[in-house]
Amino acid sequence: MTFEEFFAKKKIDLSQLQRGNRLLYDEFRQHYVQMGQKSFDHTKKFWFNKLRKQYALLEEEETTAKDQAVSAEILETMSPDSAGIVAASSKPAGFKPRFKAGATKA
């Protein structure tokens, strides 16, 4: 797996990272070549969440926006009657004991 494929798998946009923090990009590239995929992943794991938030891939942002638009559209199209049915069916049934109180033998 190449350096670029590795960061695509981690959902980090390398071009944004390269423009935003060139020193970190160069350091990561050098370490990836020296260590290999597995060791690099283990040693730099704490960086990935922060970098993913800063330099997210555009595909991910687009899909999130689409998902929100679709869910809003579904909520708008639901009639008040069907919304009441969904709310009533999702209500928990309560506690149901498995055994009757006087049915056990000593």
N, CA, C and O atoms as a DFTB+ gen file, in Angstrom:
424 C
 N C O
     1  1       0.856      -1.171       0.000
     2  2       0.000       0.000       0.000
     3  2       0.899       1.231       0.000
     4  3       1.851       1.323       0.776
     5  1       0.587       2.157      -0.869
     6  2       1.399       3.364      -0.970
     7  2       0.997       4.371       0.118
     8  3      -0.019       4.220       0.798
     9  1       1.825       5.382       0.247
    10  2       1.584       6.450       1.219
    11  2       0.244       7.127       0.945
    12  3      -0.517       7.399       1.874
    13  1      -0.045       7.398      -0.331
    14  2      -1.289       8.070      -0.704
    15  2      -2.501       7.186      -0.426
    16  3      -3.518       7.669       0.071
    17  1      -2.401       5.898      -0.743
    18  2      -3.502       4.960      -0.485
    19  2      -3.766       4.822       1.017
    20  3      -4.912       4.716       1.454
    21  1      -2.687       4.826       1.790
    22  2      -2.818       4.708       3.244
    23  2      -3.636       5.867       3.808
    24  3      -4.535       5.654       4.622
    25  1      -3.331       7.087       3.381
    26  2      -4.053       8.246       3.896
    27  2      -5.469       8.325       3.335
    28  3      -6.361       8.853       3.999
    29  1      -5.694       7.816       2.136
    30  2      -7.049       7.759       1.596
    31  2      -7.880       6.776       2.429
    32  3      -9.056       7.025       2.695
    33  1      -7.275       5.677       2.835
    34  2      -7.953       4.696       3.690
    35  2      -8.309       5.311       5.047
    36  3      -9.357       5.012       5.618
    37  1      -7.426       6.167       5.549
    38  2      -7.664       6.845       6.824
    39  2      -8.578       8.061       6.673
    40  3      -8.876       8.736       7.657
    41  1      -9.022       8.344       5.448
    42  2      -9.936       9.450       5.132
    43  2      -9.324      10.819       5.451
    44  3      -9.986      11.710       5.985
    45  1      -8.046      10.953       5.109
    46  2      -7.327      12.214       5.290
    47  2      -6.873      12.690       3.914
    48  3      -6.265      11.926       3.165
    49  1      -7.162      13.938       3.576
    50  2      -6.800      14.501       2.279
    51  2      -5.342      14.957       2.320
    52  3      -4.998      15.928       2.995
    53  1      -4.495      14.237       1.585
    54  2      -3.068      14.545       1.596
    55  2      -2.744      15.887       0.961
    56  3      -1.824      16.569       1.414
    57  1      -3.470      16.284      -0.069
    58  2      -3.169      17.567      -0.718
    59  2      -3.433      18.729       0.247
    60  3      -2.682      19.704       0.267
    61  1      -4.494      18.623       1.040
    62  2      -4.762      19.662       2.043
    63  2      -3.693      19.658       3.131
    64  3      -3.247      20.718       3.571
    65  1      -3.282      18.469       3.564
    66  2      -2.235      18.357       4.582
    67  2      -0.934      18.943       4.058
    68  3      -0.226      19.642       4.783
    69  1      -0.619      18.662       2.805
    70  2       0.618      19.166       2.208
    71  2       0.611      20.693       2.131
    72  3       1.626      21.334       2.402
    73  1      -0.536      21.277       1.761
    74  2      -0.635      22.742       1.697
    75  2      -0.685      23.363       3.091
    76  3      -0.112      24.430       3.312
    77  1      -1.358      22.711       4.025
    78  2      -1.556      23.279       5.348
    79  2      -0.367      23.142       6.280
    80  3      -0.068      24.060       7.044
    81  1       0.317      22.000       6.226
    82  2       1.423      21.756       7.145
    83  2       2.491      20.943       6.416
    84  3       2.555      19.721       6.552
    85  1       3.310      21.620       5.656
    86  2       4.307      20.959       4.805
    87  2       5.328      20.172       5.622
    88  3       5.724      19.081       5.211
    89  1       5.761      20.692       6.760
    90  2       6.753      19.992       7.580
    91  2       6.222      18.655       8.096
    92  3       6.929      17.648       8.074
    93  1       4.978      18.654       8.558
    94  2       4.361      17.414       9.049
    95  2       4.194      16.410       7.918
    96  3       4.437      15.217       8.098
    97  1       3.780      16.894       6.755
    98  2       3.626      16.024       5.576
    99  2       4.960      15.361       5.222
   100  3       5.012      14.150       5.005
   101  1       6.028      16.145       5.165
   102  2       7.349      15.606       4.817
   103  2       7.826      14.604       5.863
   104  3       8.402      13.569       5.525
   105  1       7.584      14.915       7.127
   106  2       7.978      14.008       8.207
   107  2       7.211      12.682       8.111
   108  3       7.804      11.611       8.240
   109  1       5.911      12.756       7.887
   110  2       5.099      11.546       7.754
   111  2       5.540      10.717       6.550
   112  3       5.621       9.491       6.632
   113  1       5.822      11.381       5.446
   114  2       6.245      10.667       4.237
   115  2       7.565       9.935       4.490
   116  3       7.721       8.776       4.107
   117  1       8.496      10.606       5.126
   118  2       9.800      10.017       5.424
   119  2       9.636       8.835       6.394
   120  3      10.234       7.779       6.186
   121  1       8.849       9.004       7.425
   122  2       8.644       7.931       8.400
   123  2       7.934       6.741       7.776
   124  3       8.249       5.596       8.102
   125  1       6.978       6.990       6.884
   126  2       6.252       5.900       6.231
   127  2       7.208       5.049       5.393
   128  3       7.119       3.821       5.389
   129  1       8.123       5.715       4.684
   130  2       9.088       4.993       3.852
   131  2      10.027       4.179       4.743
   132  3      10.348       3.037       4.414
   133  1      10.469       4.746       5.857
   134  2      11.411       4.069       6.739
   135  2      10.764       2.914       7.506
   136  3      11.377       1.860       7.670
   137  1       9.526       3.108       7.977
   138  2       8.893       2.135       8.871
   139  2       8.068       1.085       8.147
   140  3       8.089      -0.088       8.519
   141  1       7.352       1.493       7.131
   142  2       6.381       0.606       6.526
   143  2       4.998       0.920       7.074
   144  3       4.846       1.709       8.006
   145  1       3.990       0.284       6.477
   146  2       2.597       0.613       6.798
   147  2       2.225       0.301       8.247
   148  3       1.675       1.155       8.943
   149  1       2.520      -0.905       8.699
   150  2       2.042      -1.331      10.011
   151  2       2.678      -0.536      11.147
   152  3       1.980      -0.061      12.043
   153  1       3.991      -0.393      11.109
   154  2       4.683       0.353      12.157
   155  2       4.280       1.824      12.147
   156  3       4.113       2.436      13.202
   157  1       4.127       2.384      10.956
   158  2       3.703       3.782      10.845
   159  2       2.320       3.958      11.455
   160  3       2.074       4.916      12.188
   161  1       1.430       3.039      11.153
   162  2       0.067       3.101      11.691
   163  2       0.085       3.048      13.212
   164  3      -0.625       3.812      13.866
   165  1       0.874       2.171      13.771
   166  2       0.919       2.037      15.234
   167  2       1.560       3.239      15.915
   168  3       1.105       3.666      16.976
   169  1       2.612       3.786      15.317
   170  2       3.305       4.887      15.984
   171  2       2.613       6.236      15.807
   172  3       2.767       7.117      16.652
   173  1       1.859       6.412      14.730
   174  2       1.217       7.703      14.458
   175  2      -0.288       7.678      14.681
   176  3      -0.990       8.615      14.303
   177  1      -0.780       6.618      15.290
   178  2      -2.229       6.428      15.448
   179  2      -2.907       7.617      16.141
   180  3      -4.019       7.991      15.770
   181  1      -2.260       8.205      17.128
   182  2      -2.859       9.312      17.871
   183  2      -3.031      10.565      17.017
   184  3      -3.797      11.453      17.393
   185  1      -2.344      10.663      15.883
   186  2      -2.462      11.823      15.005
   187  2      -3.675      11.749      14.088
   188  3      -4.193      12.787      13.677
   189  1      -4.135      10.556      13.761
   190  2      -5.092      10.397      12.674
   191  2      -6.442      11.056      12.934
   192  3      -7.005      11.650      12.014
   193  1      -6.978      10.978      14.137
   194  2      -8.278      11.605      14.413
   195  2      -8.204      13.116      14.249
   196  3      -9.093      13.730      13.659
   197  1      -7.145      13.707      14.771
   198  2      -6.979      15.158      14.661
   199  2      -6.816      15.568      13.194
   200  3      -7.425      16.539      12.743
   201  1      -5.993      14.822      12.456
   202  2      -5.781      15.139      11.040
   203  2      -7.037      14.901      10.217
   204  3      -7.308      15.640       9.270
   205  1      -7.808      13.874      10.569
   206  2      -9.043      13.572       9.839
   207  2     -10.037      14.717       9.986
   208  3     -10.767      15.035       9.047
   209  1     -10.067      15.335      11.160
   210  2     -10.975      16.467      11.378
   211  2     -10.499      17.708      10.632
   212  3     -11.312      18.456      10.088
   213  1      -9.185      17.932      10.602
   214  2      -8.646      19.115       9.945
   215  2      -8.640      18.995       8.431
   216  3      -8.968      19.949       7.726
   217  1      -8.264      17.815       7.927
   218  2      -8.055      17.631       6.489
   219  2      -8.930      16.493       5.972
   220  3      -8.424      15.534       5.389
   221  1     -10.226      16.596       6.183
   222  2     -11.164      15.548       5.769
   223  2     -11.283      15.500       4.257
   224  3     -11.153      16.516       3.574
   225  1     -11.535      14.296       3.746
   226  2     -11.775      14.133       2.311
   227  2     -13.103      14.767       1.935
   228  3     -14.044      14.731       2.728
   229  1     -13.201      15.339       0.760
   230  2     -14.419      16.002       0.308
   231  2     -15.565      15.020       0.131
   232  3     -16.717      15.379       0.375
   233  1     -15.284      13.794      -0.284
   234  2     -16.331      12.793      -0.489
   235  2     -17.134      12.583       0.785
   236  3     -18.359      12.469       0.746
   237  1     -16.445      12.534       1.902
   238  2     -17.099      12.299       3.191
   239  2     -18.035      13.449       3.549
   240  3     -19.137      13.220       4.046
   241  1     -17.603      14.686       3.298
   242  2     -18.435      15.841       3.605
   243  2     -19.682      15.861       2.726
   244  3     -20.770      16.202       3.190
   245  1     -19.519      15.492       1.451
   246  2     -20.654      15.482       0.538
   247  2     -21.678      14.432       0.937
   248  3     -22.880      14.692       0.885
   249  1     -21.222      13.253       1.335
   250  2     -22.161      12.193       1.721
   251  2     -22.890      12.547       3.008
   252  3     -24.064      12.210       3.164
   253  1     -22.221      13.215       3.921
   254  2     -22.869      13.631       5.162
   255  2     -23.967      14.644       4.867
   256  3     -25.054      14.565       5.440
   257  1     -23.694      15.588       3.985
   258  2     -24.703      16.593       3.620
   259  2     -25.890      15.934       2.928
   260  3     -27.037      16.304       3.180
   261  1     -25.626      14.958       2.055
   262  2     -26.711      14.251       1.365
   263  2     -27.566      13.475       2.356
   264  3     -28.794      13.489       2.266
   265  1     -26.914      12.793       3.310
   266  2     -27.653      12.031       4.307
   267  2     -28.569      12.930       5.137
   268  3     -29.707      12.561       5.426
   269  1     -28.078      14.098       5.515
   270  2     -28.886      15.029       6.292
   271  2     -30.058      15.546       5.471
   272  3     -31.160      15.699       5.998
   273  1     -29.838      15.816       4.191
   274  2     -30.913      16.296       3.331
   275  2     -31.980      15.229       3.146
   276  3     -33.171      15.538       3.166
   277  1     -31.575      13.989       2.969
   278  2     -32.529      12.893       2.786
   279  2     -33.337      12.668       4.054
   280  3     -34.550      12.474       3.981
   281  1     -32.692      12.691       5.212
   282  2     -33.421      12.480       6.458
   283  2     -34.406      13.626       6.725
   284  3     -35.491      13.392       7.257
   285  1     -34.041      14.854       6.365
   286  2     -34.955      15.982       6.531
   287  2     -36.152      15.833       5.594
   288  3     -37.283      16.143       5.969
   289  1     -35.901      15.361       4.382
   290  2     -36.977      15.163       3.423
   291  2     -37.941      14.070       3.900
   292  3     -39.156      14.202       3.750
   293  1     -37.413      13.023       4.456
   294  2     -38.257      11.932       4.973
   295  2     -39.130      12.431       6.114
   296  3     -40.314      12.101       6.183
   297  1     -38.555      13.220       7.001
   298  2     -39.335      13.756       8.118
   299  2     -40.446      14.687       7.639
   300  3     -41.536      14.703       8.210
   301  1     -40.168      15.460       6.591
   302  2     -41.174      16.374       6.058
   303  2     -42.327      15.617       5.402
   304  3     -43.483      16.027       5.505
   305  1     -42.007      14.515       4.730
   306  2     -43.042      13.772       4.009
   307  2     -43.878      12.879       4.920
   308  3     -44.958      12.439       4.524
   309  1     -43.403      12.603       6.127
   310  2     -44.186      11.766       7.046
   311  2     -45.428      12.527       7.492
   312  3     -45.353      13.701       7.855
   313  1     -46.558      11.853       7.461
   314  2     -47.787      12.495       7.919
   315  2     -47.850      12.429       9.444
   316  3     -47.176      11.590      10.042
   317  1     -48.643      13.289      10.091
   318  2     -48.736      13.268      11.546
   319  2     -49.251      11.931      12.079
   320  3     -48.877      11.525      13.180
   321  1     -50.104      11.238      11.316
   322  2     -50.629       9.959      11.764
   323  2     -49.524       8.906      11.833
   324  3     -49.443       8.154      12.804
   325  1     -48.678       8.851      10.812
   326  2     -47.617       7.846      10.801
   327  2     -46.555       8.163      11.850
   328  3     -45.924       7.248      12.380
   329  1     -46.350       9.431      12.155
   330  2     -45.384       9.802      13.184
   331  2     -45.859       9.312      14.543
   332  3     -45.041       8.888      15.360
   333  1     -47.159       9.359      14.804
   334  2     -47.710       8.866      16.066
   335  2     -47.567       7.363      16.195
   336  3     -47.328       6.853      17.290
   337  1     -47.712       6.647      15.087
   338  2     -47.562       5.197      15.102
   339  2     -46.125       4.817      15.409
   340  3     -45.878       3.897      16.189
   341  1     -45.190       5.505      14.812
   342  2     -43.782       5.216      15.054
   343  2     -43.445       5.481      16.510
   344  3     -42.734       4.689      17.128
   345  1     -43.936       6.574      17.070
   346  2     -43.637       6.915      18.458
   347  2     -44.256       5.891      19.403
   348  3     -43.637       5.531      20.405
   349  1     -45.468       5.413      19.106
   350  2     -46.125       4.445      19.976
   351  2     -45.439       3.089      19.916
   352  3     -45.334       2.418      20.942
   353  1     -44.974       2.669      18.758
   354  2     -44.352       1.356      18.636
   355  2     -42.947       1.326      19.220
   356  3     -42.469       0.254      19.590
   357  1     -42.272       2.460      19.315
   358  2     -40.922       2.475      19.847
   359  2     -40.901       2.570      21.374
   360  3     -39.828       2.523      21.976
   361  1     -42.058       2.701      22.002
   362  2     -42.139       2.796      23.449
   363  2     -41.867       1.415      24.065
   364  3     -42.458       0.429      23.624
   365  1     -40.996       1.322      25.061
   366  2     -40.683       0.018      25.642
   367  2     -41.892      -0.588      26.359
   368  3     -42.722       0.127      26.919
   369  1     -41.969      -1.900      26.330
   370  2     -43.110      -2.605      26.891
   371  2     -43.069      -2.636      28.415
   372  3     -44.110      -2.788      29.054
   373  1     -41.913      -2.499      28.993
   374  2     -41.805      -2.540      30.445
   375  2     -41.206      -3.855      30.910
   376  3     -40.729      -4.644      30.095
   377  1     -41.228      -4.096      32.210
   378  2     -40.626      -5.289      32.783
   379  2     -41.574      -6.475      32.658
   380  3     -42.746      -6.379      33.022
   381  1     -41.066      -7.593      32.141
   382  2     -41.839      -8.825      32.056
   383  2     -41.057      -9.916      32.771
   384  3     -40.014     -10.338      32.272
   385  1     -41.523     -10.385      33.919
   386  2     -40.778     -11.421      34.646
   387  2     -40.806     -12.746      33.887
   388  3     -41.790     -13.059      33.217
   389  1     -39.749     -13.505      33.989
   390  2     -39.660     -14.790      33.300
   391  2     -40.406     -15.885      34.076
   392  3     -40.924     -16.825      33.474
   393  1     -40.459     -15.767      35.389
   394  2     -41.117     -16.788      36.211
   395  2     -42.164     -16.129      37.072
   396  3     -42.023     -14.971      37.464
   397  1     -43.224     -16.875      37.369
   398  2     -44.239     -16.376      38.280
   399  2     -43.730     -16.505      39.708
   400  3     -42.946     -17.404      40.011
   401  1     -44.167     -15.621      40.577
   402  2     -43.627     -15.531      41.939
   403  2     -43.835     -16.833      42.729
   404  3     -42.904     -17.256      43.415
   405  1     -44.988     -17.484      42.673
   406  2     -45.241     -18.658      43.491
   407  2     -44.966     -19.966      42.800
   408  3     -45.262     -21.011      43.379
   409  1     -44.426     -19.984      41.613
   410  2     -44.273     -21.200      40.836
   411  2     -42.972     -21.945      41.119
   412  3     -42.808     -23.059      40.620
   413  1     -42.051     -21.397      41.882
   414  2     -40.776     -22.084      42.121
   415  2     -40.908     -23.110      43.225
   416  3     -41.686     -22.915      44.159
   417  1     -40.153     -24.216      43.135
   418  2     -40.159     -25.283      44.148
   419  2     -38.923     -25.140      45.025
   420  3     -37.853     -24.748      44.560
   421  1     -39.092     -25.461      46.284
   422  2     -37.983     -25.327      47.211
   423  2     -37.118     -26.572      47.264
   424  3     -36.137     -26.611      48.007
